[in-house]
Amino acid sequence: MVRTIISRGLLVVAAGCGLQSTALAGGLERGGYNIDLLFDPSQFAVESSATFVMPQRKVKNVVDTNTLPIPAPNLNTLGYSTSADDSENYWSPRIGAKAGYNGLDCMFDYSQPYGAHTKPGARWAGAYDNIETKVNSDNYALTCSYRFDVGPGQLRVIGGANYLQMDGFKERLLVAPELIGFAASGVGRLDLEADGWGWRAGLAYEIPEYAFRATLMYYSEVKLKEITGTVDLTQVPAIVSPLGGLILPVEGSTSMPDALELKVQSGIAPGWLAFGSVKWTDWSQLQRIAFYNSGVEITSLDLGYRDGWTVTGGIGHKFNDQWSGALSVTWDRGTSQEFGTQTDSWLFGAGVAYSPNQNVEIRLGGVVGILTGGDSSGTVIDGTPAGHRATYEYDDDLVAALSTSLKIKF
């Protein structure tokens, strides 16, 4: 029977390839949500993982198209660079613990499902649009399932809740320092933080004899009803802007998107496993996030995303009782539309799992991919101009990631 030949380590490394690919998805997604540890057959299990992602997005032919009312000399005429490195490397960590008894399994995990970090700098021709933007997240989740016999396999009913904390900042040039004689940098900074609760629910059907599992999960949106922060204009002289020299408290609201994910895996031959997944994420709800002071809009984050789709397929093989491996390919539909750099990506992953004994599993994996090329120009979101401060182009670029994890079970 297939069950006696396909090891648990093979099932785990197959899931690991999918995790690495998720860390490169569109929108603000990094590690995303993951409940694979819930299915570990051990009574107790602890797992930690870390993925290091290295995107190499570069922009070129940058043209300053800023039309703000604040006096702002054209950066191209001032000799600012027409190219820039737009992306920064980042880590995507996760740690979880699972316990099971008599059909009931529960897991607690910490992860950083969302994030972003772009840093083209203060000396490119698009500095009126962005100097540096960074978004961080911390997610704490409890997920439980109850399984019972149905037909030749077992059906699981899954549910849980999560608490999400987010913070970040954005810096951009409001006025070129050349205009104000370097008395100030001319940079404005927006700092934000928020938190909220979400929930998840789903079903899974497993036939252990054939290493078969199908899982359908829904992850709710997380409403960030009270986003609070400040707009720091202390580097903008009052002679240039009436708000110059001030630090203004601001507030706003938005929601992190809901998502629906289907995962399937099955033994297909002695020592071989096929797996795949399809995920939809409602990134289109993140369009324009305005921030107010005393009811007056001070600034906004213009995202203009469309819904994200991520499709992964792969195959795994058991080499012997200790070693197994997997290969995967992932297509992710870019979430940028008229402006931005998030185009479609193609990712190719490979991973190995080593189990020196029945209580320890070690995984190593990597991803190499292509970020497809495109261009960015201005558009209109909800009647308001967006992406109008700069236009630019970008070619196909490379992305790479390395991942490692350790699981101890007993």
mmCIF file of N, CA and C in Angstrom, residues 97-207:
data_model
loop_
_atom_site.group_PDB
_atom_site.id
_atom_site.type_symbol
_atom_site.label_atom_id
_atom_site.label_comp_id
_atom_site.label_asym_id
_atom_site.label_seq_id
_atom_site.Cartn_x
_atom_site.Cartn_y
_atom_site.Cartn_z
ATOM 1 N N ALA A 97 3.250 25.280 17.918
ATOM 2 C CA ALA A 97 3.191 24.096 18.767
ATOM 3 C C ALA A 97 1.815 23.473 18.629
ATOM 4 N N LYS A 98 1.787 22.148 18.573
ATOM 5 C CA LYS A 98 0.540 21.424 18.368
ATOM 6 C C LYS A 98 0.389 20.316 19.384
ATOM 7 N N ALA A 99 -0.847 20.105 19.857
ATOM 8 C CA ALA A 99 -1.154 19.005 20.767
ATOM 9 C C ALA A 99 -2.441 18.340 20.309
ATOM 10 N N GLY A 100 -2.503 17.020 20.451
ATOM 11 C CA GLY A 100 -3.691 16.290 20.021
ATOM 12 C C GLY A 100 -4.081 15.208 21.007
ATOM 13 N N TYR A 101 -5.393 14.957 21.085
ATOM 14 C CA TYR A 101 -5.886 13.889 21.966
ATOM 15 C C TYR A 101 -7.264 13.442 21.498
ATOM 16 N N ASN A 102 -7.365 12.157 21.179
ATOM 17 C CA ASN A 102 -8.653 11.514 20.917
ATOM 18 C C ASN A 102 -9.467 12.252 19.847
ATOM 19 N N GLY A 103 -8.822 12.573 18.732
ATOM 20 C CA GLY A 103 -9.515 13.208 17.613
ATOM 21 C C GLY A 103 -9.506 14.720 17.629
ATOM 22 N N LEU A 104 -9.131 15.324 18.759
ATOM 23 C CA LEU A 104 -9.072 16.780 18.862
ATOM 24 C C LEU A 104 -7.621 17.238 18.761
ATOM 25 N N ASP A 105 -7.332 18.142 17.835
ATOM 26 C CA ASP A 105 -5.989 18.704 17.657
ATOM 27 C C ASP A 105 -6.074 20.220 17.736
ATOM 28 N N CYS A 106 -5.104 20.833 18.422
ATOM 29 C CA CYS A 106 -5.035 22.291 18.509
ATOM 30 C C CYS A 106 -3.597 22.737 18.304
ATOM 31 N N MET A 107 -3.430 23.876 17.637
ATOM 32 C CA MET A 107 -2.096 24.427 17.440
ATOM 33 C C MET A 107 -2.120 25.930 17.706
ATOM 34 N N PHE A 108 -1.025 26.412 18.274
ATOM 35 C CA PHE A 108 -0.800 27.845 18.453
ATOM 36 C C PHE A 108 0.420 28.205 17.634
ATOM 37 N N ASP A 109 0.344 29.313 16.912
ATOM 38 C CA ASP A 109 1.512 29.714 16.131
ATOM 39 C C ASP A 109 1.662 31.222 16.099
ATOM 40 N N TYR A 110 2.920 31.635 15.958
ATOM 41 C CA TYR A 110 3.295 33.030 15.749
ATOM 42 C C TYR A 110 3.910 33.148 14.362
ATOM 43 N N SER A 111 3.528 34.184 13.625
ATOM 44 C CA SER A 111 4.081 34.385 12.290
ATOM 45 C C SER A 111 4.041 35.873 11.951
ATOM 46 N N GLN A 112 4.617 36.202 10.816
ATOM 47 C CA GLN A 112 4.578 37.558 10.277
ATOM 48 C C GLN A 112 3.979 37.478 8.871
ATOM 49 N N PRO A 113 2.643 37.379 8.806
ATOM 50 C CA PRO A 113 1.999 37.089 7.518
ATOM 51 C C PRO A 113 2.083 38.203 6.495
ATOM 52 N N TYR A 114 2.188 39.461 6.950
ATOM 53 C CA TYR A 114 2.188 40.593 6.033
ATOM 54 C C TYR A 114 3.438 41.444 6.242
ATOM 55 N N GLY A 115 3.789 42.168 5.205
ATOM 56 C CA GLY A 115 4.928 43.064 5.316
ATOM 57 C C GLY A 115 5.312 43.631 3.962
ATOM 58 N N ALA A 116 6.140 44.646 3.996
ATOM 59 C CA ALA A 116 6.671 45.256 2.775
ATOM 60 C C ALA A 116 7.872 46.106 3.164
ATOM 61 N N HIS A 117 8.825 46.209 2.250
ATOM 62 C CA HIS A 117 9.966 47.098 2.483
ATOM 63 C C HIS A 117 10.565 47.490 1.138
ATOM 64 N N THR A 118 10.317 48.730 0.753
ATOM 65 C CA THR A 118 10.947 49.305 -0.432
ATOM 66 C C THR A 118 11.787 50.495 0.008
ATOM 67 N N LYS A 119 12.952 50.655 -0.625
ATOM 68 C CA LYS A 119 13.865 51.722 -0.220
ATOM 69 C C LYS A 119 14.666 52.215 -1.428
ATOM 70 N N PRO A 120 14.014 52.905 -2.350
ATOM 71 C CA PRO A 120 14.753 53.435 -3.497
ATOM 72 C C PRO A 120 15.655 54.605 -3.129
ATOM 73 N N GLY A 121 15.442 55.225 -1.958
ATOM 74 C CA GLY A 121 16.340 56.278 -1.498
ATOM 75 C C GLY A 121 15.849 57.680 -1.817
ATOM 76 N N ALA A 122 16.635 58.667 -1.350
ATOM 77 C CA ALA A 122 16.244 60.073 -1.468
ATOM 78 C C ALA A 122 16.824 60.752 -2.702
ATOM 79 N N ARG A 123 17.616 60.047 -3.516
ATOM 80 C CA ARG A 123 18.288 60.700 -4.636
ATOM 81 C C ARG A 123 17.864 60.121 -5.979
ATOM 82 N N TRP A 124 16.647 59.528 -6.049
ATOM 83 C CA TRP A 124 16.134 59.090 -7.347
ATOM 84 C C TRP A 124 15.019 60.053 -7.759
ATOM 85 N N ALA A 125 14.687 60.060 -9.037
ATOM 86 C CA ALA A 125 13.747 61.046 -9.562
ATOM 87 C C ALA A 125 12.305 60.791 -9.121
ATOM 88 N N GLY A 126 12.058 59.697 -8.438
ATOM 89 C CA GLY A 126 10.731 59.413 -7.901
ATOM 90 C C GLY A 126 10.636 59.645 -6.408
ATOM 91 N N ALA A 127 11.560 60.427 -5.835
ATOM 92 C CA ALA A 127 11.588 60.615 -4.382
ATOM 93 C C ALA A 127 10.357 61.350 -3.859
ATOM 94 N N TYR A 128 9.663 62.123 -4.717
ATOM 95 C CA TYR A 128 8.405 62.735 -4.271
ATOM 96 C C TYR A 128 7.343 61.672 -3.991
ATOM 97 N N ASP A 129 7.506 60.498 -4.591
ATOM 98 C CA ASP A 129 6.550 59.402 -4.375
ATOM 99 C C ASP A 129 6.964 58.513 -3.208
ATOM 100 N N ASN A 130 8.255 58.183 -3.107
ATOM 101 C CA ASN A 130 8.695 57.258 -2.062
ATOM 102 C C ASN A 130 10.196 57.359 -1.869
ATOM 103 N N ILE A 131 10.617 57.451 -0.636
ATOM 104 C CA ILE A 131 12.020 57.289 -0.256
ATOM 105 C C ILE A 131 12.214 55.931 0.406
ATOM 106 N N GLU A 132 11.360 55.649 1.366
ATOM 107 C CA GLU A 132 11.373 54.341 2.020
ATOM 108 C C GLU A 132 9.992 54.065 2.599
ATOM 109 N N THR A 133 9.501 52.838 2.387
ATOM 110 C CA THR A 133 8.236 52.386 2.966
ATOM 111 C C THR A 133 8.469 51.026 3.605
ATOM 112 N N LYS A 134 8.000 50.874 4.841
ATOM 113 C CA LYS A 134 8.157 49.602 5.534
ATOM 114 C C LYS A 134 6.887 49.264 6.309
ATOM 115 N N VAL A 135 6.431 48.018 6.182
ATOM 116 C CA VAL A 135 5.255 47.519 6.898
ATOM 117 C C VAL A 135 5.649 46.246 7.632
ATOM 118 N N ASN A 136 5.299 46.157 8.915
ATOM 119 C CA ASN A 136 5.593 44.978 9.735
ATOM 120 C C ASN A 136 4.291 44.397 10.277
ATOM 121 N N SER A 137 4.308 43.107 10.602
ATOM 122 C CA SER A 137 3.142 42.474 11.207
ATOM 123 C C SER A 137 3.582 41.393 12.185
ATOM 124 N N ASP A 138 2.751 41.166 13.201
ATOM 125 C CA ASP A 138 2.919 40.076 14.151
ATOM 126 C C ASP A 138 1.554 39.436 14.342
ATOM 127 N N ASN A 139 1.483 38.126 14.113
ATOM 128 C CA ASN A 139 0.204 37.425 14.169
ATOM 129 C C ASN A 139 0.276 36.268 15.165
ATOM 130 N N TYR A 140 -0.740 36.184 16.021
ATOM 131 C CA TYR A 140 -0.838 35.128 17.017
ATOM 132 C C TYR A 140 -2.158 34.390 16.776
ATOM 133 N N ALA A 141 -2.093 33.085 16.539
ATOM 134 C CA ALA A 141 -3.289 32.344 16.126
ATOM 135 C C ALA A 141 -3.446 31.055 16.916
ATOM 136 N N LEU A 142 -4.686 30.698 17.174
ATOM 137 C CA LEU A 142 -5.053 29.410 17.764
ATOM 138 C C LEU A 142 -6.028 28.739 16.812
ATOM 139 N N THR A 143 -5.678 27.546 16.357
ATOM 140 C CA THR A 143 -6.495 26.802 15.408
ATOM 141 C C THR A 143 -6.703 25.381 15.929
ATOM 142 N N CYS A 144 -7.936 24.913 15.910
ATOM 143 C CA CYS A 144 -8.256 23.571 16.392
ATOM 144 C C CYS A 144 -9.058 22.816 15.339
ATOM 145 N N SER A 145 -9.005 21.498 15.429
ATOM 146 C CA SER A 145 -9.804 20.663 14.530
ATOM 147 C C SER A 145 -10.292 19.436 15.292
ATOM 148 N N TYR A 146 -11.408 18.898 14.823
ATOM 149 C CA TYR A 146 -11.916 17.628 15.352
ATOM 150 C C TYR A 146 -12.139 16.699 14.172
ATOM 151 N N ARG A 147 -11.597 15.488 14.254
ATOM 152 C CA ARG A 147 -11.689 14.548 13.150
ATOM 153 C C ARG A 147 -12.512 13.323 13.553
ATOM 154 N N PHE A 148 -13.206 12.782 12.551
ATOM 155 C CA PHE A 148 -14.016 11.586 12.788
ATOM 156 C C PHE A 148 -14.111 10.808 11.474
ATOM 157 N N ASP A 149 -14.409 9.534 11.577
ATOM 158 C CA ASP A 149 -14.431 8.648 10.417
ATOM 159 C C ASP A 149 -15.604 8.964 9.499
ATOM 160 N N VAL A 150 -15.300 9.055 8.221
ATOM 161 C CA VAL A 150 -16.310 9.212 7.179
ATOM 162 C C VAL A 150 -15.843 8.406 5.974
ATOM 163 N N GLY A 151 -16.564 7.356 5.637
ATOM 164 C CA GLY A 151 -16.169 6.528 4.507
ATOM 165 C C GLY A 151 -14.810 5.887 4.739
ATOM 166 N N PRO A 152 -13.932 5.885 3.715
ATOM 167 C CA PRO A 152 -12.617 5.249 3.871
ATOM 168 C C PRO A 152 -11.599 6.111 4.612
ATOM 169 N N GLY A 153 -11.959 7.345 4.921
ATOM 170 C CA GLY A 153 -11.005 8.249 5.560
ATOM 171 C C GLY A 153 -11.595 8.978 6.751
ATOM 172 N N GLN A 154 -11.025 10.146 7.043
ATOM 173 C CA GLN A 154 -11.459 10.961 8.168
ATOM 174 C C GLN A 154 -11.738 12.388 7.710
ATOM 175 N N LEU A 155 -12.813 12.953 8.250
ATOM 176 C CA LEU A 155 -13.176 14.329 7.980
ATOM 177 C C LEU A 155 -12.793 15.192 9.174
ATOM 178 N N ARG A 156 -12.177 16.318 8.902
ATOM 179 C CA ARG A 156 -11.824 17.274 9.964
ATOM 180 C C ARG A 156 -12.676 18.538 9.812
ATOM 181 N N VAL A 157 -13.170 19.020 10.922
ATOM 182 C CA VAL A 157 -13.806 20.331 10.995
ATOM 183 C C VAL A 157 -12.825 21.257 11.705
ATOM 184 N N ILE A 158 -12.491 22.380 11.072
ATOM 185 C CA ILE A 158 -11.401 23.238 11.531
ATOM 186 C C ILE A 158 -11.934 24.633 11.842
ATOM 187 N N GLY A 159 -11.450 25.223 12.921
ATOM 188 C CA GLY A 159 -11.821 26.594 13.260
ATOM 189 C C GLY A 159 -10.789 27.224 14.171
ATOM 190 N N GLY A 160 -10.796 28.541 14.227
ATOM 191 C CA GLY A 160 -9.840 29.219 15.105
ATOM 192 C C GLY A 160 -9.943 30.725 14.986
ATOM 193 N N ALA A 161 -9.043 31.415 15.672
ATOM 194 C CA ALA A 161 -9.022 32.875 15.694
ATOM 195 C C ALA A 161 -7.586 33.359 15.690
ATOM 196 N N ASN A 162 -7.401 34.603 15.259
ATOM 197 C CA ASN A 162 -6.050 35.186 15.246
ATOM 198 C C ASN A 162 -6.110 36.653 15.636
ATOM 199 N N TYR A 163 -5.028 37.109 16.247
ATOM 200 C CA TYR A 163 -4.861 38.509 16.638
ATOM 201 C C TYR A 163 -3.683 39.072 15.858
ATOM 202 N N LEU A 164 -3.912 40.156 15.119
ATOM 203 C CA LEU A 164 -2.914 40.726 14.215
ATOM 204 C C LEU A 164 -2.525 42.126 14.666
ATOM 205 N N GLN A 165 -1.218 42.356 14.811
ATOM 206 C CA GLN A 165 -0.682 43.689 15.084
ATOM 207 C C GLN A 165 0.120 44.143 13.867
ATOM 208 N N MET A 166 -0.040 45.412 13.492
ATOM 209 C CA MET A 166 0.685 45.944 12.349
ATOM 210 C C MET A 166 1.236 47.322 12.664
ATOM 211 N N ASP A 167 2.369 47.635 12.078
ATOM 212 C CA ASP A 167 2.941 48.972 12.176
ATOM 213 C C ASP A 167 3.793 49.226 10.943
ATOM 214 N N GLY A 168 4.134 50.484 10.727
ATOM 215 C CA GLY A 168 4.962 50.800 9.573
ATOM 216 C C GLY A 168 5.159 52.296 9.424
ATOM 217 N N PHE A 169 5.896 52.661 8.379
ATOM 218 C CA PHE A 169 6.144 54.068 8.099
ATOM 219 C C PHE A 169 6.370 54.260 6.611
ATOM 220 N N LYS A 170 6.225 55.511 6.188
ATOM 221 C CA LYS A 170 6.570 55.893 4.821
ATOM 222 C C LYS A 170 7.227 57.259 4.854
ATOM 223 N N GLU A 171 8.325 57.387 4.123
ATOM 224 C CA GLU A 171 8.998 58.663 3.955
ATOM 225 C C GLU A 171 9.008 59.024 2.474
ATOM 226 N N ARG A 172 8.734 60.282 2.186
ATOM 227 C CA ARG A 172 8.849 60.778 0.815
ATOM 228 C C ARG A 172 9.253 62.249 0.839
ATOM 229 N N LEU A 173 9.777 62.690 -0.263
ATOM 230 C CA LEU A 173 10.224 64.070 -0.385
ATOM 231 C C LEU A 173 9.024 64.977 -0.666
ATOM 232 N N LEU A 174 8.895 66.046 0.125
ATOM 233 C CA LEU A 174 7.847 67.031 -0.111
ATOM 234 C C LEU A 174 8.371 68.251 -0.861
ATOM 235 N N VAL A 175 9.625 68.572 -0.632
ATOM 236 C CA VAL A 175 10.255 69.665 -1.357
ATOM 237 C C VAL A 175 11.746 69.370 -1.443
ATOM 238 N N ALA A 176 12.325 69.576 -2.602
ATOM 239 C CA ALA A 176 13.747 69.284 -2.786
ATOM 240 C C ALA A 176 14.591 70.171 -1.871
ATOM 241 N N PRO A 177 15.563 69.590 -1.183
ATOM 242 C CA PRO A 177 16.389 70.397 -0.272
ATOM 243 C C PRO A 177 17.145 71.501 -0.997
ATOM 244 N N GLU A 178 17.378 71.351 -2.306
ATOM 245 C CA GLU A 178 18.051 72.402 -3.059
ATOM 246 C C GLU A 178 17.254 73.709 -3.035
ATOM 247 N N LEU A 179 15.916 73.601 -2.937
ATOM 248 C CA LEU A 179 15.080 74.792 -2.934
ATOM 249 C C LEU A 179 15.181 75.558 -1.628
ATOM 250 N N ILE A 180 15.431 74.833 -0.538
ATOM 251 C CA ILE A 180 15.451 75.490 0.780
ATOM 252 C C ILE A 180 16.870 75.603 1.326
ATOM 253 N N GLY A 181 17.844 75.479 0.439
ATOM 254 C CA GLY A 181 19.226 75.704 0.829
ATOM 255 C C GLY A 181 19.745 74.720 1.858
ATOM 256 N N PHE A 182 19.204 73.489 1.867
ATOM 257 C CA PHE A 182 19.650 72.430 2.782
ATOM 258 C C PHE A 182 19.439 72.804 4.256
ATOM 259 N N ALA A 183 18.563 73.790 4.522
ATOM 260 C CA ALA A 183 18.235 74.105 5.913
ATOM 261 C C ALA A 183 17.432 72.975 6.536
ATOM 262 N N ALA A 184 16.800 72.178 5.708
ATOM 263 C CA ALA A 184 16.051 70.997 6.154
ATOM 264 C C ALA A 184 16.087 69.980 5.024
ATOM 265 N N SER A 185 15.746 68.744 5.330
ATOM 266 C CA SER A 185 15.815 67.684 4.320
ATOM 267 C C SER A 185 14.647 67.733 3.348
ATOM 268 N N GLY A 186 13.531 68.380 3.743
ATOM 269 C CA GLY A 186 12.352 68.415 2.894
ATOM 270 C C GLY A 186 11.553 67.131 2.887
ATOM 271 N N VAL A 187 11.887 66.200 3.810
ATOM 272 C CA VAL A 187 11.249 64.881 3.850
ATOM 273 C C VAL A 187 10.096 64.876 4.850
ATOM 274 N N GLY A 188 8.970 64.317 4.455
ATOM 275 C CA GLY A 188 7.853 64.065 5.359
ATOM 276 C C GLY A 188 7.779 62.589 5.707
ATOM 277 N N ARG A 189 7.330 62.294 6.918
ATOM 278 C CA ARG A 189 7.289 60.902 7.385
ATOM 279 C C ARG A 189 5.926 60.598 7.999
ATOM 280 N N LEU A 190 5.360 59.465 7.587
ATOM 281 C CA LEU A 190 4.103 58.965 8.139
ATOM 282 C C LEU A 190 4.390 57.701 8.946
ATOM 283 N N ASP A 191 4.026 57.690 10.238
ATOM 284 C CA ASP A 191 4.167 56.521 11.110
ATOM 285 C C ASP A 191 2.776 56.042 11.515
ATOM 286 N N LEU A 192 2.564 54.704 11.476
ATOM 287 C CA LEU A 192 1.251 54.142 11.746
ATOM 288 C C LEU A 192 1.346 52.869 12.569
ATOM 289 N N GLU A 193 0.257 52.559 13.307
ATOM 290 C CA GLU A 193 0.129 51.276 13.979
ATOM 291 C C GLU A 193 -1.347 50.949 14.147
ATOM 292 N N ALA A 194 -1.657 49.641 14.199
ATOM 293 C CA ALA A 194 -3.045 49.206 14.330
ATOM 294 C C ALA A 194 -3.062 47.742 14.736
ATOM 295 N N ASP A 195 -4.223 47.264 15.178
ATOM 296 C CA ASP A 195 -4.391 45.847 15.472
ATOM 297 C C ASP A 195 -5.844 45.458 15.257
ATOM 298 N N GLY A 196 -6.093 44.143 15.207
ATOM 299 C CA GLY A 196 -7.451 43.648 14.994
ATOM 300 C C GLY A 196 -7.508 42.137 15.117
ATOM 301 N N TRP A 197 -8.735 41.615 15.121
ATOM 302 C CA TRP A 197 -8.980 40.182 15.280
ATOM 303 C C TRP A 197 -9.577 39.599 14.003
ATOM 304 N N GLY A 198 -9.265 38.334 13.760
ATOM 305 C CA GLY A 198 -9.846 37.609 12.642
ATOM 306 C C GLY A 198 -10.175 36.188 13.044
ATOM 307 N N TRP A 199 -10.733 35.437 12.118
ATOM 308 C CA TRP A 199 -11.069 34.045 12.397
ATOM 309 C C TRP A 199 -10.806 33.212 11.148
ATOM 310 N N ARG A 200 -10.774 31.909 11.322
ATOM 311 C CA ARG A 200 -10.584 30.992 10.208
ATOM 312 C C ARG A 200 -11.457 29.758 10.398
ATOM 313 N N ALA A 201 -11.895 29.164 9.299
ATOM 314 C CA ALA A 201 -12.732 27.966 9.349
ATOM 315 C C ALA A 201 -12.502 27.158 8.080
ATOM 316 N N GLY A 202 -12.675 25.840 8.206
ATOM 317 C CA GLY A 202 -12.483 25.012 7.031
ATOM 318 C C GLY A 202 -12.781 23.551 7.284
ATOM 319 N N LEU A 203 -12.554 22.772 6.227
ATOM 320 C CA LEU A 203 -12.755 21.326 6.272
ATOM 321 C C LEU A 203 -11.554 20.648 5.638
ATOM 322 N N ALA A 204 -11.262 19.445 6.104
ATOM 323 C CA ALA A 204 -10.209 18.633 5.494
ATOM 324 C C ALA A 204 -10.667 17.180 5.461
ATOM 325 N N TYR A 205 -10.292 16.504 4.399
ATOM 326 C CA TYR A 205 -10.597 15.072 4.297
ATOM 327 C C TYR A 205 -9.311 14.328 4.022
ATOM 328 N N GLU A 206 -9.058 13.275 4.805
ATOM 329 C CA GLU A 206 -7.802 12.532 4.717
ATOM 330 C C GLU A 206 -8.067 11.043 4.559
ATOM 331 N N ILE A 207 -7.286 10.408 3.699
ATOM 332 C CA ILE A 207 -7.249 8.946 3.590
ATOM 333 C C ILE A 207 -5.794 8.543 3.791
#
